[in-house]
Short mmCIF file of C-alpha atoms and ligand atoms in Angstrom, two decimals:
data_model
loop_
_atom_site.label_atom_id
_atom_site.label_comp_id
_atom_site.label_asym_id
_atom_site.label_seq_id
_atom_site.Cartn_x
_atom_site.Cartn_y
_atom_site.Cartn_z
CA MET A 127 23.18 -2.79 10.20
CA ASN A 128 22.70 -0.82 6.98
CA PRO A 129 25.67 0.26 4.78
CA ASP A 130 25.83 3.71 6.36
CA THR A 131 26.72 2.22 9.70
CA ARG A 132 30.26 2.35 11.09
CA SER A 133 31.27 0.28 14.09
CA PHE A 134 33.80 1.29 16.72
CA ALA A 135 35.44 -0.81 19.44
CA LEU A 136 35.52 1.30 22.59
CA GLY A 137 37.21 -0.68 25.34
CA SER A 138 35.00 -3.72 25.87
CA TYR A 139 32.04 -2.03 24.12
CA THR A 140 31.04 -1.78 20.48
CA SER A 141 29.31 1.39 19.33
CA HIS A 142 27.53 1.47 15.96
CA VAL A 143 27.08 4.92 14.42
CA VAL A 144 24.25 5.07 11.88
CA PHE A 145 24.77 7.95 9.44
CA TYR A 146 21.57 9.05 7.65
CA ASP A 147 21.63 11.13 4.49
CA SER A 148 20.75 14.81 4.83
CA VAL A 149 17.02 14.44 4.19
CA SER A 150 15.98 11.06 5.63
CA PRO A 151 14.01 11.12 8.86
CA LEU A 152 15.19 9.28 11.97
CA SER A 153 13.99 5.71 12.11
CA ILE A 154 14.34 3.72 15.31
CA SER A 155 12.15 0.67 15.59
CA ASN A 156 12.89 -0.64 18.98
CA ALA A 157 12.88 1.10 22.36
CA SER A 158 11.35 0.15 25.71
CA LEU A 159 11.59 3.66 27.13
CA VAL A 160 12.18 6.98 25.36
CA VAL A 161 13.55 10.09 27.04
CA CYS A 162 13.32 13.40 25.15
CA ASP A 163 12.40 17.01 25.98
CA THR A 164 9.59 19.30 24.91
CA HIS A 165 11.76 20.64 22.05
CA THR A 166 12.49 17.19 20.63
CA GLU A 167 9.23 15.35 21.34
CA HIS A 168 7.91 16.10 17.84
CA ILE A 169 10.84 14.11 16.41
CA VAL A 170 9.89 11.05 18.50
CA GLU A 171 6.40 11.14 16.94
CA THR A 172 7.83 10.54 13.48
CA CYS A 173 10.76 8.26 14.22
CA GLY A 174 9.19 4.83 13.77
CA GLY A 175 8.36 2.17 16.39
CA ALA A 176 9.96 4.16 19.21
CA ALA A 177 7.00 6.56 18.98
CA HIS A 178 4.85 3.92 20.72
CA ALA A 179 7.16 3.28 23.66
CA PRO A 180 6.59 4.77 27.13
CA ARG A 181 8.01 8.29 27.10
CA ILE A 182 9.53 10.74 29.56
CA VAL A 183 9.45 14.35 28.34
CA LEU A 184 11.90 16.63 30.15
CA THR A 185 12.00 20.40 30.41
CA PRO A 186 14.79 21.65 28.10
CA GLY A 187 17.88 22.93 29.89
CA GLU A 188 20.92 22.11 31.95
CA SER A 189 18.97 21.97 35.23
CA GLU A 190 17.48 18.59 34.20
CA LYS A 191 20.96 17.03 34.39
CA SER A 192 20.45 16.29 38.05
CA MET A 193 20.20 13.43 40.52
CA PRO A 194 16.41 13.85 41.03
CA VAL A 195 15.75 13.62 37.28
CA LEU A 196 18.10 10.64 37.02
CA GLU A 197 16.13 8.97 39.80
CA SER A 198 12.81 9.64 38.08
CA ILE A 199 14.09 7.99 34.86
CA LEU A 200 15.27 4.93 36.81
CA ARG A 201 11.97 4.75 38.69
CA THR A 202 10.00 4.87 35.42
CA ALA A 203 12.19 2.06 34.03
CA VAL A 204 11.37 -0.06 37.08
CA GLU A 205 7.66 0.77 36.86
CA HIS A 206 7.58 -0.37 33.22
CA GLY A 207 9.44 -3.58 34.09
CA LEU A 208 12.46 -2.93 31.85
CA SER A 209 15.05 -5.70 31.94
CA ARG A 210 18.76 -5.52 31.22
CA GLY A 211 18.29 -6.42 27.56
CA ASP A 212 15.74 -3.65 27.02
CA THR A 213 16.65 -0.42 25.29
CA ILE A 214 16.48 3.10 26.64
CA LEU A 215 16.50 5.68 23.86
CA GLY A 216 17.75 9.20 24.58
CA LEU A 217 16.64 11.64 21.90
CA GLY A 218 17.82 15.22 22.31
CA GLY A 219 20.84 17.45 22.76
CA GLY A 220 23.82 16.96 25.04
CA VAL A 221 21.82 17.31 28.26
CA VAL A 222 19.56 14.42 27.27
CA THR A 223 22.35 12.20 25.91
CA ASP A 224 24.55 12.69 29.02
CA LEU A 225 21.67 12.10 31.42
CA VAL A 226 20.11 9.13 29.65
CA GLY A 227 23.55 7.58 29.12
CA PHE A 228 24.11 7.73 32.86
CA ALA A 229 20.67 6.24 33.61
CA ALA A 230 21.24 3.34 31.16
CA SER A 231 24.72 2.69 32.57
CA VAL A 232 23.45 2.14 36.11
CA TYR A 233 20.03 0.59 35.46
CA MET A 234 20.51 -3.09 36.35
CA ARG A 235 24.27 -2.42 36.05
CA GLY A 236 23.85 -1.45 32.42
CA CYS A 237 20.96 -1.85 29.99
CA ARG A 238 20.99 -1.26 26.25
CA LEU A 239 21.48 2.39 25.29
CA VAL A 240 20.57 4.01 21.97
CA LEU A 241 21.13 7.73 21.40
CA ALA A 242 19.68 10.02 18.74
CA PRO A 243 21.38 13.43 19.02
CA THR A 244 19.24 16.33 17.81
CA SER A 245 21.74 19.19 18.05
CA LEU A 246 24.87 19.60 15.94
CA LEU A 247 26.95 19.75 19.12
CA ALA A 248 25.57 16.43 20.36
CA MET A 249 26.09 14.88 16.90
CA VAL A 250 29.78 15.74 16.60
CA ASP A 251 30.61 15.48 20.28
CA ALA A 252 28.32 14.62 23.21
CA ALA A 253 26.46 11.54 21.95
CA PHE A 254 29.51 9.53 20.96
CA GLY A 255 32.28 8.31 23.20
CA GLY A 256 30.58 7.14 26.35
CA LYS A 257 30.93 10.13 28.67
CA THR A 258 27.74 10.28 30.75
CA GLY A 259 26.90 12.31 33.79
CA VAL A 260 24.86 14.71 35.84
CA ASN A 261 25.76 17.95 37.59
CA PHE A 262 26.25 17.54 41.33
CA ALA A 263 27.11 19.70 44.35
CA GLY A 264 27.30 22.78 42.14
CA TYR A 265 29.77 21.28 39.64
CA LYS A 266 29.12 20.26 36.04
CA ASN A 267 29.39 16.54 35.21
CA MET A 268 30.69 15.78 38.69
CA VAL A 269 29.12 12.30 38.76
CA GLY A 270 29.03 9.97 35.79
CA THR A 271 30.35 6.94 33.96
CA PHE A 272 32.00 5.88 30.70
CA TYR A 273 29.23 3.95 28.93
CA PRO A 274 29.19 4.07 25.11
CA ALA A 275 25.82 3.74 23.42
CA ALA A 276 25.20 0.53 21.48
CA GLU A 277 23.88 2.72 18.64
CA VAL A 278 24.12 6.42 17.85
CA HIS A 279 21.70 7.61 15.13
CA VAL A 280 22.95 10.71 13.33
CA ALA A 281 20.23 12.24 11.14
CA PRO A 282 21.09 15.73 9.82
CA SER A 283 17.42 16.30 8.90
CA VAL A 284 16.53 16.80 12.57
CA LEU A 285 18.66 19.95 12.61
CA ALA A 286 16.09 21.79 10.48
CA SER A 287 14.32 23.10 13.58
CA LEU A 288 17.45 23.81 15.63
CA PRO A 289 17.70 27.51 16.62
CA GLU A 290 20.43 29.41 14.74
CA ARG A 291 22.57 30.11 17.79
CA GLU A 292 22.53 26.43 18.80
CA TYR A 293 23.53 25.39 15.29
CA ARG A 294 26.46 27.81 15.30
CA SER A 295 27.46 26.54 18.71
CA GLY A 296 27.79 23.07 17.17
CA LEU A 297 29.91 24.54 14.39
CA GLY A 298 32.38 25.72 17.06
CA GLU A 299 33.00 22.11 18.12
CA THR A 300 32.96 20.93 14.49
CA ILE A 301 35.74 23.36 13.54
CA LYS A 302 37.68 22.27 16.64
CA ASN A 303 37.36 18.61 15.59
CA ALA A 304 38.55 19.47 12.08
CA LEU A 305 41.65 21.14 13.57
CA LEU A 306 42.33 17.97 15.53
CA GLY A 307 42.60 15.76 12.51
CA ASP A 308 40.85 16.47 9.23
CA GLU A 309 42.52 18.91 6.83
CA ASP A 310 39.90 18.14 4.15
CA LEU A 311 37.06 19.02 6.50
CA LEU A 312 38.84 22.23 7.43
CA GLY A 313 39.15 23.10 3.74
CA LEU A 314 35.47 22.30 3.19
CA LEU A 315 34.47 24.54 6.11
CA GLU A 316 36.62 27.34 4.66
CA ARG A 317 35.36 27.01 1.08
CA GLU A 318 31.70 26.32 1.76
CA GLN A 319 31.01 28.72 4.60
CA GLU A 320 27.78 29.95 3.05
CA ALA A 321 26.38 26.47 2.36
CA VAL A 322 27.42 25.18 5.80
CA SER A 323 25.84 28.19 7.54
CA ALA A 324 22.65 27.66 5.49
CA ARG A 325 22.58 23.95 6.53
CA SER A 326 22.59 22.99 2.89
CA PRO A 327 21.85 19.27 2.42
CA GLN A 328 24.71 19.17 -0.12
CA VAL A 329 27.32 19.67 2.59
CA LEU A 330 25.62 18.98 5.91
CA ARG A 331 26.03 15.24 6.02
CA GLU A 332 29.70 15.36 5.05
CA VAL A 333 30.46 18.06 7.63
CA ILE A 334 28.74 16.14 10.42
CA GLN A 335 30.12 12.74 9.44
CA ARG A 336 33.70 13.95 9.11
CA GLY A 337 33.43 16.04 12.28
CA LEU A 338 32.24 13.05 14.26
CA LEU A 339 34.74 10.64 12.69
CA VAL A 340 37.62 12.73 14.04
CA LYS A 341 36.26 12.16 17.53
CA CYS A 342 35.61 8.45 16.86
CA GLY A 343 39.25 7.96 15.85
CA ILE A 344 40.50 9.57 19.05
CA VAL A 345 38.08 7.86 21.45
CA GLU A 346 38.76 4.45 19.87
CA GLN A 347 42.35 4.81 21.08
CA ASP A 348 41.56 6.16 24.53
CA LEU A 349 38.02 5.67 25.88
CA THR A 350 38.73 6.72 29.47
CA GLU A 351 40.92 9.76 28.76
CA THR A 352 44.22 8.52 30.09
CA GLY A 353 46.00 9.96 27.05
CA ILE A 354 45.07 11.46 23.71
CA ARG A 355 41.35 11.88 24.42
CA ALA A 356 42.44 15.00 26.32
CA PHE A 357 43.16 16.55 22.88
CA LEU A 358 39.38 16.86 22.43
CA ASN A 359 39.66 19.55 25.10
CA LEU A 360 41.40 21.90 22.67
CA GLY A 361 40.25 25.40 23.66
CA HIS A 362 38.23 24.05 26.58
CA THR A 363 40.35 25.28 29.49
CA PHE A 364 39.80 28.82 28.26
CA ALA A 365 36.19 28.05 27.28
CA HIS A 366 35.08 26.54 30.60
CA ALA A 367 36.63 29.48 32.47
CA LEU A 368 34.79 31.98 30.27
CA GLU A 369 31.47 30.15 30.59
CA SER A 370 31.79 30.13 34.34
CA VAL A 371 33.02 33.73 34.77
CA ALA A 372 30.52 35.22 32.30
CA GLY A 373 27.70 33.20 33.92
CA PHE A 374 26.50 29.93 32.37
CA GLY A 375 24.35 30.59 29.33
CA THR A 376 25.88 34.01 28.50
CA TRP A 377 28.14 32.32 25.94
CA THR A 378 26.98 29.04 24.40
CA HIS A 379 29.48 26.22 24.83
CA GLY A 380 30.46 26.31 21.15
CA GLU A 381 30.93 30.09 21.20
CA ALA A 382 33.21 29.74 24.22
CA VAL A 383 35.11 26.88 22.51
CA ALA A 384 35.67 29.07 19.44
CA TRP A 385 37.05 31.89 21.61
CA GLY A 386 39.09 29.39 23.64
CA THR A 387 40.53 27.66 20.57
CA ALA A 388 41.68 31.01 19.18
CA LYS A 389 43.27 31.77 22.58
CA ALA A 390 44.96 28.35 22.59
CA ALA A 391 46.42 29.18 19.17
CA ARG A 392 47.83 32.44 20.53
CA LEU A 393 49.18 30.57 23.56
CA GLY A 394 50.83 28.01 21.28
CA GLU A 395 52.37 30.85 19.32
CA LEU A 396 53.79 32.45 22.50
CA LEU A 397 55.26 29.07 23.44
CA GLY A 398 56.91 28.76 20.02
CA ILE A 399 54.71 25.79 19.03
CA THR A 400 51.99 27.29 16.80
CA PRO A 401 53.10 29.04 13.59
CA LEU A 402 51.64 32.52 13.05
CA ALA A 403 50.05 31.45 9.75
CA TYR A 404 48.16 28.60 11.47
CA ARG A 405 46.92 30.89 14.25
CA THR A 406 45.73 33.40 11.67
CA ARG A 407 43.96 30.66 9.71
CA ILE A 408 42.11 29.55 12.86
CA GLU A 409 41.08 33.09 13.80
CA ARG A 410 39.90 33.86 10.28
CA LEU A 411 37.75 30.74 10.10
CA PHE A 412 36.03 31.38 13.43
CA SER A 413 35.47 35.05 12.49
CA ASP A 414 34.03 34.05 9.11
CA TYR A 415 31.45 31.92 10.93
CA GLY A 416 30.53 34.91 13.10
CA PHE A 417 32.19 33.84 16.34
CA ARG A 418 33.31 36.55 18.77
CA LEU A 419 37.03 36.35 19.48
CA HIS A 420 37.01 39.07 22.10
CA ALA A 421 35.55 38.60 25.58
CA GLU A 422 35.03 41.16 28.32
CA ALA A 423 35.98 39.25 31.46
CA SER A 424 38.34 39.78 34.35
CA HIS A 425 41.63 38.06 33.57
CA GLU A 426 42.23 37.16 37.20
CA ARG A 427 38.79 35.59 37.52
CA LEU A 428 39.37 33.61 34.33
CA ILE A 429 42.69 32.29 35.65
CA GLU A 430 41.10 31.48 39.00
CA ALA A 431 38.35 29.52 37.19
CA MET A 432 41.03 27.58 35.26
CA TRP A 433 42.47 26.30 38.54
CA HIS A 434 39.13 24.63 39.23
CA ASP A 435 38.98 22.96 35.82
CA LYS A 436 39.48 19.19 35.44
CA LYS A 437 42.58 19.83 33.28
CA LEU A 438 44.68 20.65 36.37
CA LYS A 439 47.38 17.99 36.95
CA ASP A 440 50.13 17.88 39.62
CA GLY A 441 49.09 21.38 40.69
CA ARG A 442 49.87 22.79 37.22
CA LEU A 443 47.70 24.14 34.43
CA TYR A 444 47.84 22.08 31.22
CA PHE A 445 46.71 23.30 27.81
CA VAL A 446 46.17 21.60 24.48
CA VAL A 447 48.13 23.40 21.76
CA GLN A 448 48.87 22.64 18.11
CA SER A 449 51.65 23.10 15.61
CA GLY A 450 49.28 22.31 12.73
CA VAL A 451 46.18 20.33 11.79
CA GLY A 452 46.32 16.99 13.64
CA GLN A 453 49.59 17.95 15.36
CA THR A 454 48.52 18.33 18.93
CA GLN A 455 50.17 18.25 22.33
CA LEU A 456 49.32 18.82 25.98
CA VAL A 457 51.74 21.19 27.72
CA PRO A 458 52.08 22.68 31.22
CA VAL A 459 51.82 26.47 31.18
CA GLU A 460 52.70 29.10 33.79
CA PRO A 461 49.85 31.44 34.85
CA GLU A 462 51.94 34.45 33.73
CA THR A 463 51.93 33.14 30.14
CA VAL A 464 48.15 32.66 30.31
CA ARG A 465 47.85 36.25 31.58
CA GLU A 466 49.81 37.44 28.56
CA VAL A 467 47.45 35.60 26.19
CA LEU A 468 44.42 37.10 27.89
CA ARG A 469 45.94 40.61 27.71
CA ASP A 470 46.41 40.34 23.92
N1 LIG B 625 33.66 16.19 24.90
C1 LIG B 625 34.98 15.71 25.07
C2 LIG B 625 35.05 14.24 25.18
O1 LIG B 625 34.09 13.55 24.87
O2 LIG B 625 36.06 13.72 25.58
#
């Protein structure tokens, strides 16, 4: 492994994260099967030996995260005679990394998995940490496994062709990760808003690396989300409800997370946990990056959607709230308090 590689022990797995500098192209020598989509196929062509491996090219979009597509990947692996030691490479955004992770985890009870995330959101969140899955019976990520990739290749240069809205969506999760544990990253995002928004090579690698390292530190302690991994869901109870009520795709995931994280700060304030100055800092940062902090959606429908979210425990709604950067807790909240936050 080269010097830019960090290794993480995740349960009984080891995951190596290869951090490239801001301008170097992806380079992956060894893959027995590559799965990408039509938006990311051009990256496969230039990424080294993997360009010559058998390839499955998906249609971009959430609808590919399905059982039939999973089956077609597994069937192709069988047809090409892949063995357990062979590598499946998933190169794409979160849809590809979730789907290919699931396929690799069940193929021969687990073959070698390498992921190359091509969206900012997949770099700082989806590709690392072993959550895999497909949508099933009308629910997102209803079926899946915990199966960390042997290698995750993080190359900021592949973001050059990412559409603006997708990039900003990734910044929503990046800011959330900074709030969870990196005051220096938060300061960098505040000071260098112009350079970060312009994807300047001077800051891009540091922003991505630090954003991902926050997640690595959390997942290393709790791969299967029995404890602190739930903190990564900061803003997500609000966000998932908004995405579902507004209709999937109306708000990108990162836009909804930005709105939801601001709402979680207001909730924490109402509960006497989040200081006003911290809430204001969070709102200002999201606004500076152009995120909408106001959503037109029925409050009752939002609350109803929250009851269907995976964060429900013992019949109560739980929310992640903070008293400061890296000072996070999970608390039960009464629906009336949530109503008050939504009314604000
Ligand atoms: N995306 C949240 C997690 O990986 O736990």
